[in-house]
């Protein structure tokens, strides 16, 4: 059971992780070990606990807990749990805790791409996707719509940034993900036996509905940055360039929306048979 500590000093250093440390500072906290991240809401904290992440401390609103919140609270073990009323917590964090609970948790060592792709039939690959909202939304779609894993190039937003976790609704803890080495994802994917599908508009694009794509046993769906899309090198290296047919003269979708369409349409036979 967490040890409840009423907040009496807003400047206390133990509260820095919630009020005064940037995402980069959290990442580098406790080096050379992996740093920390912040999970918001009982549901997201629960999914992080289920994923094997270890809590360090909590911050929660001083009010009666419902049954689910109490259960998550007790699962966090013997850690400090700082509490105050909503007015004080808003002064501390700069925003209202709409879900009433934050938890600082320790990062885990990321797996190798080869490990999370072992046995996978469909993987989502993000190239230079830097917006935390899009990153969280893509990971949520990947988890929900039949992808087995998510791979990110080094320039992508950290999936454990607070906004990315929040937008993903904690699915960053439910689907395997890791970073690739190098900015081009295609060579490793080919070594792992995947055919590669670049989501991009160009003269040789095929429809996302093309049966050749769904027939592939192992397929990697590659999505590019919000502004520029995929790099010319990645598009040239991929086995297929894929487009989503659209209406009313619309030529593109937000990257997360495009990912959702592609993941559902291109999911593996095993996932289709499971539903």
CSV table of N, CA, C and O in Angstrom, one decimal, residues 95-184:
chain,number,residue,atom,x,y,z
A,95,UNK,N,-2.2,22.5,-14.2
A,95,UNK,CA,-3.4,22.0,-14.9
A,95,UNK,C,-4.2,21.2,-13.9
A,95,UNK,O,-3.7,20.7,-12.9
A,96,UNK,N,-5.5,21.1,-14.2
A,96,UNK,CA,-6.4,20.4,-13.4
A,96,UNK,C,-6.3,18.9,-13.7
A,96,UNK,O,-6.3,18.4,-14.8
A,97,UNK,N,-6.1,18.1,-12.6
A,97,UNK,CA,-6.0,16.6,-12.8
A,97,UNK,C,-7.4,16.1,-13.0
A,97,UNK,O,-8.1,15.7,-12.1
A,98,UNK,N,-7.8,16.0,-14.3
A,98,UNK,CA,-9.2,15.6,-14.6
A,98,UNK,C,-9.4,14.2,-14.2
A,98,UNK,O,-10.5,13.8,-13.9
A,99,UNK,N,-8.4,13.4,-14.2
A,99,UNK,CA,-8.5,11.9,-13.8
A,99,UNK,C,-8.0,11.7,-12.4
A,99,UNK,O,-7.9,10.5,-12.0
A,100,UNK,N,-7.5,12.7,-11.7
A,100,UNK,CA,-7.2,12.6,-10.3
A,100,UNK,C,-6.0,11.9,-9.9
A,100,UNK,O,-5.7,11.8,-8.7
A,101,UNK,N,-5.2,11.4,-10.8
A,101,UNK,CA,-4.0,10.6,-10.3
A,101,UNK,C,-2.9,10.6,-11.4
A,101,UNK,O,-3.1,10.5,-12.6
A,102,UNK,N,-1.7,10.9,-10.9
A,102,UNK,CA,-0.5,10.7,-11.7
A,102,UNK,C,0.5,9.8,-11.0
A,102,UNK,O,0.5,9.6,-9.8
A,103,UNK,N,1.3,9.1,-11.8
A,103,UNK,CA,2.2,8.1,-11.3
A,103,UNK,C,3.6,8.2,-12.0
A,103,UNK,O,3.6,8.1,-13.3
A,104,UNK,N,4.6,8.5,-11.3
A,104,UNK,CA,6.0,8.5,-11.9
A,104,UNK,C,6.4,7.0,-11.9
A,104,UNK,O,6.4,6.3,-10.9
A,105,UNK,N,6.9,6.5,-13.1
A,105,UNK,CA,7.2,5.1,-13.2
A,105,UNK,C,8.6,5.0,-13.9
A,105,UNK,O,9.0,5.9,-14.7
A,106,UNK,N,9.3,4.0,-13.6
A,106,UNK,CA,10.6,3.8,-14.2
A,106,UNK,C,10.5,3.1,-15.5
A,106,UNK,O,9.8,2.2,-15.8
A,107,UNK,N,11.3,3.6,-16.5
A,107,UNK,CA,11.4,3.1,-17.8
A,107,UNK,C,12.0,1.7,-17.8
A,107,UNK,O,12.8,1.4,-16.8
A,108,UNK,N,11.8,0.9,-18.8
A,108,UNK,CA,12.4,-0.4,-18.9
A,108,UNK,C,13.3,-0.4,-20.1
A,108,UNK,O,13.2,0.5,-21.0
A,109,UNK,N,14.3,-1.3,-20.1
A,109,UNK,CA,15.2,-1.4,-21.3
A,109,UNK,C,14.4,-1.8,-22.5
A,109,UNK,O,13.6,-2.8,-22.4
A,110,UNK,N,14.6,-1.1,-23.6
A,110,UNK,CA,13.8,-1.5,-24.8
A,110,UNK,C,14.3,-2.8,-25.4
A,110,UNK,O,15.5,-3.0,-25.5
A,111,UNK,N,13.4,-3.6,-26.0
A,111,UNK,CA,13.8,-4.8,-26.6
A,111,UNK,C,14.5,-4.5,-28.0
A,111,UNK,O,14.3,-3.4,-28.6
A,112,UNK,N,15.1,-5.5,-28.5
A,112,UNK,CA,15.7,-5.4,-29.9
A,112,UNK,C,14.6,-5.6,-30.9
A,112,UNK,O,13.6,-6.3,-30.7
A,113,UNK,N,14.7,-4.9,-32.1
A,113,UNK,CA,13.7,-5.1,-33.1
A,113,UNK,C,13.5,-6.5,-33.5
A,113,UNK,O,12.4,-7.0,-33.7
A,114,UNK,N,14.6,-7.3,-33.5
A,114,UNK,CA,14.5,-8.7,-33.9
A,114,UNK,C,13.6,-9.5,-32.9
A,114,UNK,O,12.9,-10.4,-33.3
A,115,UNK,N,13.7,-9.1,-31.7
A,115,UNK,CA,12.9,-9.8,-30.6
A,115,UNK,C,11.4,-9.6,-30.8
A,115,UNK,O,10.6,-10.5,-30.7
A,116,UNK,N,11.0,-8.3,-31.0
A,116,UNK,CA,9.6,-8.0,-31.0
A,116,UNK,C,9.0,-8.4,-32.4
A,116,UNK,O,7.7,-8.5,-32.5
A,117,UNK,N,9.8,-8.6,-33.4
A,117,UNK,CA,9.3,-9.0,-34.7
A,117,UNK,C,9.3,-10.5,-34.9
A,117,UNK,O,8.7,-11.0,-35.8
A,118,UNK,N,9.8,-11.2,-33.9
A,118,UNK,CA,9.8,-12.7,-34.0
A,118,UNK,C,8.4,-13.2,-33.9
A,118,UNK,O,7.7,-12.9,-32.9
A,119,UNK,N,7.9,-13.9,-34.9
A,119,UNK,CA,6.6,-14.4,-34.9
A,119,UNK,C,5.5,-13.3,-35.4
A,119,UNK,O,4.4,-13.7,-35.5
A,120,UNK,N,6.0,-12.1,-35.7
A,120,UNK,CA,5.0,-11.1,-36.1
A,120,UNK,C,4.7,-11.2,-37.6
A,120,UNK,O,5.6,-11.6,-38.4
A,121,UNK,N,3.5,-10.9,-38.0
A,121,UNK,CA,3.0,-10.9,-39.4
A,121,UNK,C,2.8,-9.5,-39.9
A,121,UNK,O,2.9,-9.3,-41.1
A,122,UNK,N,2.5,-8.6,-39.0
A,122,UNK,CA,2.2,-7.2,-39.4
A,122,UNK,C,2.9,-6.3,-38.4
A,122,UNK,O,2.7,-6.4,-37.2
A,123,UNK,N,3.7,-5.4,-38.9
A,123,UNK,CA,4.3,-4.3,-38.0
A,123,UNK,C,4.0,-3.0,-38.6
A,123,UNK,O,4.0,-2.8,-39.8
A,124,UNK,N,3.8,-2.0,-37.7
A,124,UNK,CA,3.7,-0.6,-38.1
A,124,UNK,C,5.1,0.1,-37.9
A,124,UNK,O,5.7,-0.2,-36.9
A,125,UNK,N,5.5,0.9,-38.9
A,125,UNK,CA,6.8,1.5,-38.8
A,125,UNK,C,6.6,3.0,-38.9
A,125,UNK,O,5.9,3.5,-39.9
A,126,UNK,N,7.1,3.8,-38.0
A,126,UNK,CA,7.0,5.2,-38.0
A,126,UNK,C,8.4,5.8,-38.4
A,126,UNK,O,9.4,5.5,-37.7
A,127,UNK,N,8.4,6.7,-39.4
A,127,UNK,CA,9.6,7.4,-39.8
A,127,UNK,C,9.4,8.9,-39.5
A,127,UNK,O,8.6,9.5,-40.1
A,128,UNK,N,10.2,9.4,-38.6
A,128,UNK,CA,10.3,10.8,-38.3
A,128,UNK,C,8.9,11.4,-37.9
A,128,UNK,O,8.6,12.6,-38.3
A,129,UNK,N,8.1,10.7,-37.2
A,129,UNK,CA,6.8,11.2,-36.7
A,129,UNK,C,7.1,11.8,-35.4
A,129,UNK,O,7.4,11.1,-34.4
A,130,UNK,N,7.1,13.1,-35.3
A,130,UNK,CA,7.6,13.8,-34.1
A,130,UNK,C,6.5,14.4,-33.2
A,130,UNK,O,6.8,14.8,-32.1
A,131,UNK,N,5.3,14.4,-33.6
A,131,UNK,CA,4.2,14.9,-32.8
A,131,UNK,C,3.7,13.9,-31.8
A,131,UNK,O,3.3,12.8,-32.2
A,132,UNK,N,3.7,14.2,-30.5
A,132,UNK,CA,3.3,13.2,-29.5
A,132,UNK,C,1.8,12.8,-29.7
A,132,UNK,O,1.5,11.6,-29.4
A,133,UNK,N,0.9,13.7,-30.1
A,133,UNK,CA,-0.5,13.3,-30.3
A,133,UNK,C,-0.6,12.3,-31.4
A,133,UNK,O,-1.3,11.3,-31.3
A,134,UNK,N,0.1,12.5,-32.5
A,134,UNK,CA,0.1,11.5,-33.6
A,134,UNK,C,0.7,10.2,-33.2
A,134,UNK,O,0.2,9.1,-33.6
A,135,UNK,N,1.8,10.3,-32.5
A,135,UNK,CA,2.5,9.0,-32.1
A,135,UNK,C,1.6,8.2,-31.2
A,135,UNK,O,1.4,7.0,-31.4
A,136,UNK,N,0.9,8.8,-30.2
A,136,UNK,CA,0.0,8.1,-29.4
A,136,UNK,C,-1.2,7.5,-30.1
A,136,UNK,O,-1.6,6.4,-29.9
A,137,UNK,N,-1.7,8.3,-31.0
A,137,UNK,CA,-2.9,7.9,-31.8
A,137,UNK,C,-2.5,6.7,-32.7
A,137,UNK,O,-3.3,5.7,-32.9
A,138,UNK,N,-1.4,6.8,-33.3
A,138,UNK,CA,-0.9,5.7,-34.2
A,138,UNK,C,-0.7,4.4,-33.4
A,138,UNK,O,-1.2,3.3,-33.9
A,139,UNK,N,-0.1,4.5,-32.3
A,139,UNK,CA,0.1,3.3,-31.5
A,139,UNK,C,-1.2,2.7,-31.0
A,139,UNK,O,-1.4,1.5,-31.0
A,140,UNK,N,-2.1,3.6,-30.6
A,140,UNK,CA,-3.5,3.1,-30.2
A,140,UNK,C,-4.1,2.3,-31.4
A,140,UNK,O,-4.7,1.2,-31.2
A,141,UNK,N,-4.1,2.9,-32.6
A,141,UNK,CA,-4.7,2.3,-33.8
A,141,UNK,C,-3.9,1.0,-34.1
A,141,UNK,O,-4.6,0.0,-34.4
A,142,UNK,N,-2.6,1.0,-34.0
A,142,UNK,CA,-1.9,-0.3,-34.3
A,142,UNK,C,-2.3,-1.4,-33.3
A,142,UNK,O,-2.5,-2.5,-33.7
A,143,UNK,N,-2.4,-1.1,-32.0
A,143,UNK,CA,-2.8,-2.1,-31.1
A,143,UNK,C,-4.2,-2.6,-31.3
A,143,UNK,O,-4.5,-3.8,-31.2
A,144,UNK,N,-5.1,-1.7,-31.7
A,144,UNK,CA,-6.5,-2.0,-31.9
A,144,UNK,C,-6.8,-2.7,-33.2
A,144,UNK,O,-7.8,-3.5,-33.3
A,145,UNK,N,-6.0,-2.5,-34.2
A,145,UNK,CA,-6.4,-2.8,-35.6
A,145,UNK,C,-5.5,-3.9,-36.2
A,145,UNK,O,-5.3,-3.9,-37.4
A,146,UNK,N,-4.8,-4.7,-35.4
A,146,UNK,CA,-4.2,-5.9,-35.9
A,146,UNK,C,-2.7,-5.9,-36.1
A,146,UNK,O,-2.2,-6.8,-36.7
A,147,UNK,N,-2.0,-4.8,-35.7
A,147,UNK,CA,-0.6,-4.8,-35.9
A,147,UNK,C,0.0,-5.6,-34.7
A,147,UNK,O,-0.5,-5.6,-33.6
A,148,UNK,N,1.1,-6.3,-34.9
A,148,UNK,CA,1.8,-7.1,-33.9
A,148,UNK,C,2.9,-6.3,-33.1
A,148,UNK,O,3.2,-6.7,-32.0
A,149,UNK,N,3.4,-5.2,-33.7
A,149,UNK,CA,4.4,-4.5,-33.1
A,149,UNK,C,4.6,-3.1,-33.8
A,149,UNK,O,4.0,-2.9,-34.9
A,150,UNK,N,5.3,-2.2,-33.1
A,150,UNK,CA,5.5,-0.9,-33.7
A,150,UNK,C,7.0,-0.6,-33.6
A,150,UNK,O,7.6,-0.8,-32.6
A,151,UNK,N,7.6,-0.2,-34.7
A,151,UNK,CA,9.0,0.2,-34.8
A,151,UNK,C,9.1,1.7,-35.1
A,151,UNK,O,8.3,2.2,-35.9
A,152,UNK,N,10.1,2.4,-34.5
A,152,UNK,CA,10.2,3.8,-34.7
A,152,UNK,C,11.6,4.1,-35.1
A,152,UNK,O,12.6,3.6,-34.6
A,153,UNK,N,11.8,5.1,-36.1
A,153,UNK,CA,13.2,5.5,-36.4
A,153,UNK,C,13.6,6.5,-35.3
A,153,UNK,O,12.8,7.0,-34.5
A,154,UNK,N,14.9,6.7,-35.1
A,154,UNK,CA,15.5,7.5,-34.0
A,154,UNK,C,14.9,8.9,-33.8
A,154,UNK,O,14.9,9.4,-32.7
A,155,UNK,N,14.5,9.5,-34.9
A,155,UNK,CA,14.0,10.9,-34.8
A,155,UNK,C,12.5,11.0,-34.4
A,155,UNK,O,12.0,12.1,-34.3
A,156,UNK,N,11.9,9.8,-34.2
A,156,UNK,CA,10.5,9.9,-33.8
A,156,UNK,C,10.3,10.4,-32.4
A,156,UNK,O,11.2,10.2,-31.5
A,157,UNK,N,9.1,10.9,-32.1
A,157,UNK,CA,8.7,11.2,-30.7
A,157,UNK,C,8.8,10.0,-29.8
A,157,UNK,O,8.4,8.9,-30.2
A,158,UNK,N,9.2,10.2,-28.6
A,158,UNK,CA,9.2,9.2,-27.6
A,158,UNK,C,7.8,8.7,-27.2
A,158,UNK,O,7.0,9.5,-26.8
A,159,UNK,N,7.4,7.5,-27.4
A,159,UNK,CA,6.1,7.0,-27.1
A,159,UNK,C,5.7,7.1,-25.6
A,159,UNK,O,4.6,7.1,-25.2
A,160,UNK,N,6.7,7.3,-24.7
A,160,UNK,CA,6.5,7.5,-23.3
A,160,UNK,C,6.4,9.0,-22.9
A,160,UNK,O,6.5,9.2,-21.7
A,161,UNK,N,6.4,9.9,-23.8
A,161,UNK,CA,6.1,11.3,-23.4
A,161,UNK,C,4.7,11.3,-22.9
A,161,UNK,O,3.8,10.5,-23.4
A,162,UNK,N,4.4,12.2,-22.0
A,162,UNK,CA,3.1,12.2,-21.3
A,162,UNK,C,1.9,12.3,-22.2
A,162,UNK,O,1.0,11.5,-22.1
A,163,UNK,N,2.0,13.2,-23.2
A,163,UNK,CA,0.9,13.3,-24.1
A,163,UNK,C,0.7,12.1,-25.0
A,163,UNK,O,-0.4,11.7,-25.3
A,164,UNK,N,1.8,11.5,-25.4
A,164,UNK,CA,1.7,10.3,-26.3
A,164,UNK,C,1.0,9.2,-25.5
A,164,UNK,O,0.2,8.5,-26.0
A,165,UNK,N,1.4,9.0,-24.2
A,165,UNK,CA,0.8,8.0,-23.4
A,165,UNK,C,-0.7,8.3,-23.2
A,165,UNK,O,-1.5,7.4,-23.4
A,166,UNK,N,-1.0,9.5,-22.9
A,166,UNK,CA,-2.4,9.9,-22.7
A,166,UNK,C,-3.3,9.7,-23.9
A,166,UNK,O,-4.4,9.1,-23.8
A,167,UNK,N,-2.8,10.1,-25.1
A,167,UNK,CA,-3.6,9.9,-26.3
A,167,UNK,C,-3.7,8.4,-26.7
A,167,UNK,O,-4.8,8.0,-27.2
A,168,UNK,N,-2.7,7.7,-26.4
A,168,UNK,CA,-2.8,6.2,-26.7
A,168,UNK,C,-3.7,5.5,-25.7
A,168,UNK,O,-4.0,4.3,-25.9
A,169,UNK,N,-4.1,6.2,-24.6
A,169,UNK,CA,-4.9,5.5,-23.6
A,169,UNK,C,-4.2,4.3,-23.0
A,169,UNK,O,-4.8,3.3,-22.6
A,170,UNK,N,-2.9,4.4,-22.9
A,170,UNK,CA,-2.1,3.4,-22.3
A,170,UNK,C,-1.8,2.2,-23.1
A,170,UNK,O,-1.2,1.2,-22.7
A,171,UNK,N,-2.2,2.2,-24.4
A,171,UNK,CA,-1.9,1.1,-25.3
A,171,UNK,C,-0.4,1.0,-25.6
A,171,UNK,O,0.1,0.0,-26.1
A,172,UNK,N,0.4,2.1,-25.3
A,172,UNK,CA,1.9,1.9,-25.4
A,172,UNK,C,2.4,0.8,-24.5
A,172,UNK,O,3.5,0.4,-24.7
A,173,UNK,N,1.6,0.4,-23.5
A,173,UNK,CA,2.0,-0.7,-22.6
A,173,UNK,C,1.4,-2.0,-23.1
A,173,UNK,O,1.7,-3.0,-22.4
A,174,UNK,N,0.6,-2.0,-24.1
A,174,UNK,CA,0.0,-3.2,-24.5
A,174,UNK,C,0.5,-3.8,-25.8
A,174,UNK,O,0.2,-5.0,-26.1
A,175,UNK,N,1.2,-3.1,-26.6
A,175,UNK,CA,1.7,-3.6,-27.9
A,175,UNK,C,3.2,-3.4,-27.8
A,175,UNK,O,3.7,-2.3,-27.4
A,176,UNK,N,4.0,-4.4,-28.3
A,176,UNK,CA,5.5,-4.2,-28.3
A,176,UNK,C,5.9,-3.1,-29.2
A,176,UNK,O,5.4,-3.0,-30.3
A,177,UNK,N,6.9,-2.3,-28.8
A,177,UNK,CA,7.5,-1.3,-29.6
A,177,UNK,C,8.9,-1.1,-29.2
A,177,UNK,O,9.4,-1.4,-28.1
A,178,UNK,N,9.7,-0.5,-30.2
A,178,UNK,CA,11.1,-0.2,-29.9
A,178,UNK,C,11.6,0.7,-31.0
A,178,UNK,O,10.9,0.9,-32.0
A,179,UNK,N,12.8,1.2,-30.8
A,179,UNK,CA,13.5,2.0,-31.9
A,179,UNK,C,14.4,1.2,-32.8
A,179,UNK,O,15.0,0.2,-32.3
A,180,UNK,N,14.4,1.6,-34.0
A,180,UNK,CA,15.4,1.1,-35.0
A,180,UNK,C,16.7,1.9,-34.9
A,180,UNK,O,16.7,3.0,-34.4
A,181,UNK,N,17.8,1.3,-35.4
A,181,UNK,CA,19.0,2.0,-35.5
A,181,UNK,C,19.1,2.5,-37.0
A,181,UNK,O,18.8,1.8,-37.9
A,182,UNK,N,19.5,3.8,-37.2
A,182,UNK,CA,19.6,4.3,-38.5
A,182,UNK,C,18.2,4.8,-39.0
A,182,UNK,O,17.2,4.4,-38.5
A,183,UNK,N,18.2,5.8,-39.9
A,183,UNK,CA,17.0,6.4,-40.3
A,183,UNK,C,16.2,5.7,-41.4
A,183,UNK,O,15.1,5.9,-41.6
A,184,UNK,N,16.9,4.7,-42.0
A,184,UNK,CA,16.1,3.9,-43.0
A,184,UNK,C,15.7,2.6,-42.4
A,184,UNK,O,16.6,1.8,-42.0
